[in-house]
Amino acid sequence: VVVYAILAGALAGAVFLRAGLFMLIAVRSQRTMHALVLKKVLLAPINLFFDVTPSGRILNRFTSDLDKVDSQLPEQLLTFLQNVMSVIAAVIICAVSNPWALIGIPC
């Protein structure tokens, strides 16, 4: 029972660590993209860009790009990392059950 409690505690710790890591990555990427987009908009030529583009369109595009970073990036990163971990786990299981299976893996 103690072993299962330790495993459950380790799993809970890993879940919290993953959530914190994803929040850190999401906030950092959102901050970077916001600064980059804002810099590009502010450096745009006034007579060619701001005169012909309504401010509502600029604001809508700005917020939609940042929304994609906020909502879709963490989900896609989580899916990617889960797939990578599944492949690594499958290779480890194959290697433990049959070490000759490692011969087929290119270096």
PDB file of C-alpha atoms in Angstrom:
ATOM      1  CA  VAL A   1       0.000   0.000   0.000  1.00  0.00           C
ATOM      2  CA  VAL A   2       2.899   2.336   0.755  1.00  0.00           C
ATOM      3  CA  VAL A   3       4.336   1.781  -2.729  1.00  0.00           C
ATOM      4  CA  TYR A   4       1.024   2.748  -4.347  1.00  0.00           C
ATOM      5  CA  ALA A   5       0.780   5.842  -2.160  1.00  0.00           C
ATOM      6  CA  ILE A   6       4.290   6.869  -3.206  1.00  0.00           C
ATOM      7  CA  LEU A   7       3.460   6.280  -6.875  1.00  0.00           C
ATOM      8  CA  ALA A   8       0.223   8.286  -6.552  1.00  0.00           C
ATOM      9  CA  GLY A   9       2.098  11.133  -4.860  1.00  0.00           C
ATOM     10  CA  ALA A  10       4.772  11.105  -7.563  1.00  0.00           C
ATOM     11  CA  LEU A  11       2.085  11.175 -10.262  1.00  0.00           C
ATOM     12  CA  ALA A  12       0.315  14.095  -8.586  1.00  0.00           C
ATOM     13  CA  GLY A  13       3.620  15.948  -8.315  1.00  0.00           C
ATOM     14  CA  ALA A  14       4.378  15.299 -11.986  1.00  0.00           C
ATOM     15  CA  VAL A  15       0.935  16.596 -13.002  1.00  0.00           C
ATOM     16  CA  PHE A  16       1.419  19.794 -11.004  1.00  0.00           C
ATOM     17  CA  LEU A  17       4.922  20.215 -12.406  1.00  0.00           C
ATOM     18  CA  ARG A  18       3.612  19.777 -15.952  1.00  0.00           C
ATOM     19  CA  ALA A  19       0.811  22.286 -15.376  1.00  0.00           C
ATOM     20  CA  GLY A  20       3.236  24.840 -13.980  1.00  0.00           C
ATOM     21  CA  LEU A  21       5.655  24.290 -16.844  1.00  0.00           C
ATOM     22  CA  PHE A  22       2.913  24.738 -19.435  1.00  0.00           C
ATOM     23  CA  MET A  23       1.712  27.921 -17.762  1.00  0.00           C
ATOM     24  CA  LEU A  24       5.263  29.274 -17.755  1.00  0.00           C
ATOM     25  CA  ILE A  25       5.732  28.418 -21.433  1.00  0.00           C
ATOM     26  CA  ALA A  26       2.341  29.890 -22.379  1.00  0.00           C
ATOM     27  CA  VAL A  27       2.923  33.154 -20.519  1.00  0.00           C
ATOM     28  CA  ARG A  28       6.439  33.540 -21.897  1.00  0.00           C
ATOM     29  CA  SER A  29       5.385  32.856 -25.495  1.00  0.00           C
ATOM     30  CA  GLN A  30       2.368  35.148 -25.213  1.00  0.00           C
ATOM     31  CA  ARG A  31       4.516  37.957 -23.811  1.00  0.00           C
ATOM     32  CA  THR A  32       7.078  37.509 -26.590  1.00  0.00           C
ATOM     33  CA  MET A  33       4.469  37.461 -29.339  1.00  0.00           C
ATOM     34  CA  HIS A  34       2.670  40.501 -27.903  1.00  0.00           C
ATOM     35  CA  ALA A  35       5.900  42.502 -27.846  1.00  0.00           C
ATOM     36  CA  LEU A  36       6.798  41.428 -31.388  1.00  0.00           C
ATOM     37  CA  VAL A  37       3.387  42.199 -32.871  1.00  0.00           C
ATOM     38  CA  LEU A  38       3.128  45.523 -31.057  1.00  0.00           C
ATOM     39  CA  LYS A  39       6.594  46.528 -32.280  1.00  0.00           C
ATOM     40  CA  LYS A  40       5.687  45.641 -35.878  1.00  0.00           C
ATOM     41  CA  VAL A  41       2.413  47.579 -35.712  1.00  0.00           C
ATOM     42  CA  LEU A  42       4.034  50.646 -34.195  1.00  0.00           C
ATOM     43  CA  LEU A  43       6.841  50.621 -36.762  1.00  0.00           C
ATOM     44  CA  ALA A  44       4.437  50.393 -39.711  1.00  0.00           C
ATOM     45  CA  PRO A  45       4.489  53.423 -42.019  1.00  0.00           C
ATOM     46  CA  ILE A  46       1.680  55.776 -41.054  1.00  0.00           C
ATOM     47  CA  ASN A  47       0.671  56.938 -44.529  1.00  0.00           C
ATOM     48  CA  LEU A  48       0.580  53.421 -46.022  1.00  0.00           C
ATOM     49  CA  PHE A  49      -0.853  51.343 -43.203  1.00  0.00           C
ATOM     50  CA  PHE A  50      -2.853  53.355 -40.680  1.00  0.00           C
ATOM     51  CA  ASP A  51      -4.577  55.530 -43.261  1.00  0.00           C
ATOM     52  CA  VAL A  52      -6.005  52.607 -45.235  1.00  0.00           C
ATOM     53  CA  THR A  53      -6.521  50.069 -42.415  1.00  0.00           C
ATOM     54  CA  PRO A  54      -9.326  50.704 -39.905  1.00  0.00           C
ATOM     55  CA  SER A  55      -8.279  50.549 -36.262  1.00  0.00           C
ATOM     56  CA  GLY A  56     -10.940  47.909 -35.558  1.00  0.00           C
ATOM     57  CA  ARG A  57      -9.367  45.549 -38.080  1.00  0.00           C
ATOM     58  CA  ILE A  58      -5.916  46.053 -36.534  1.00  0.00           C
ATOM     59  CA  LEU A  59      -7.261  45.429 -33.023  1.00  0.00           C
ATOM     60  CA  ASN A  60      -9.254  42.383 -34.154  1.00  0.00           C
ATOM     61  CA  ARG A  61      -6.227  40.826 -35.834  1.00  0.00           C
ATOM     62  CA  PHE A  62      -4.032  41.610 -32.837  1.00  0.00           C
ATOM     63  CA  THR A  63      -6.405  40.003 -30.346  1.00  0.00           C
ATOM     64  CA  SER A  64      -7.135  36.968 -32.530  1.00  0.00           C
ATOM     65  CA  ASP A  65      -3.425  36.180 -32.904  1.00  0.00           C
ATOM     66  CA  LEU A  66      -2.861  36.495 -29.168  1.00  0.00           C
ATOM     67  CA  ASP A  67      -5.938  34.352 -28.471  1.00  0.00           C
ATOM     68  CA  LYS A  68      -4.497  31.596 -30.644  1.00  0.00           C
ATOM     69  CA  VAL A  69      -1.270  31.691 -28.653  1.00  0.00           C
ATOM     70  CA  ASP A  70      -3.212  31.615 -25.375  1.00  0.00           C
ATOM     71  CA  SER A  71      -5.635  28.843 -26.220  1.00  0.00           C
ATOM     72  CA  GLN A  72      -4.150  26.627 -28.925  1.00  0.00           C
ATOM     73  CA  LEU A  73      -0.414  26.614 -28.228  1.00  0.00           C
ATOM     74  CA  PRO A  74      -0.522  24.913 -24.795  1.00  0.00           C
ATOM     75  CA  GLU A  75      -2.949  22.279 -26.075  1.00  0.00           C
ATOM     76  CA  GLN A  76      -0.801  21.494 -29.119  1.00  0.00           C
ATOM     77  CA  LEU A  77       2.353  21.382 -26.998  1.00  0.00           C
ATOM     78  CA  LEU A  78       0.694  18.981 -24.554  1.00  0.00           C
ATOM     79  CA  THR A  79      -0.411  16.699 -27.390  1.00  0.00           C
ATOM     80  CA  PHE A  80       3.085  16.742 -28.897  1.00  0.00           C
ATOM     81  CA  LEU A  81       4.775  15.900 -25.593  1.00  0.00           C
ATOM     82  CA  GLN A  82       2.303  13.092 -24.868  1.00  0.00           C
ATOM     83  CA  ASN A  83       3.005  11.557 -28.276  1.00  0.00           C
ATOM     84  CA  VAL A  84       6.765  11.834 -27.772  1.00  0.00           C
ATOM     85  CA  MET A  85       6.520  10.206 -24.343  1.00  0.00           C
ATOM     86  CA  SER A  86       4.356   7.405 -25.764  1.00  0.00           C
ATOM     87  CA  VAL A  87       6.961   6.653 -28.430  1.00  0.00           C
ATOM     88  CA  ILE A  88       9.778   6.685 -25.859  1.00  0.00           C
ATOM     89  CA  ALA A  89       7.800   4.395 -23.554  1.00  0.00           C
ATOM     90  CA  ALA A  90       7.099   1.972 -26.421  1.00  0.00           C
ATOM     91  CA  VAL A  91      10.799   1.847 -27.325  1.00  0.00           C
ATOM     92  CA  ILE A  92      11.755   1.227 -23.688  1.00  0.00           C
ATOM     93  CA  ILE A  93       9.176  -1.556 -23.327  1.00  0.00           C
ATOM     94  CA  CYS A  94      10.393  -3.192 -26.534  1.00  0.00           C
ATOM     95  CA  ALA A  95      14.013  -2.903 -25.393  1.00  0.00           C
ATOM     96  CA  VAL A  96      13.267  -4.423 -21.985  1.00  0.00           C
ATOM     97  CA  SER A  97      11.194  -7.278 -23.357  1.00  0.00           C
ATOM     98  CA  ASN A  98      13.513  -8.038 -26.295  1.00  0.00           C
ATOM     99  CA  PRO A  99      16.930  -6.355 -26.409  1.00  0.00           C
ATOM    100  CA  TRP A 100      17.380  -7.520 -30.009  1.00  0.00           C
ATOM    101  CA  ALA A 101      14.645  -5.079 -30.968  1.00  0.00           C
ATOM    102  CA  LEU A 102      17.158  -2.248 -30.508  1.00  0.00           C
ATOM    103  CA  ILE A 103      19.065  -3.425 -33.563  1.00  0.00           C
ATOM    104  CA  GLY A 104      16.254  -2.167 -35.780  1.00  0.00           C
ATOM    105  CA  ILE A 105      16.446   1.361 -34.324  1.00  0.00           C
ATOM    106  CA  PRO A 106      18.762   3.616 -36.362  1.00  0.00           C
ATOM    107  CA  CYS A 107      21.283   5.701 -34.411  1.00  0.00           C
TER     108      CYS A 107
END
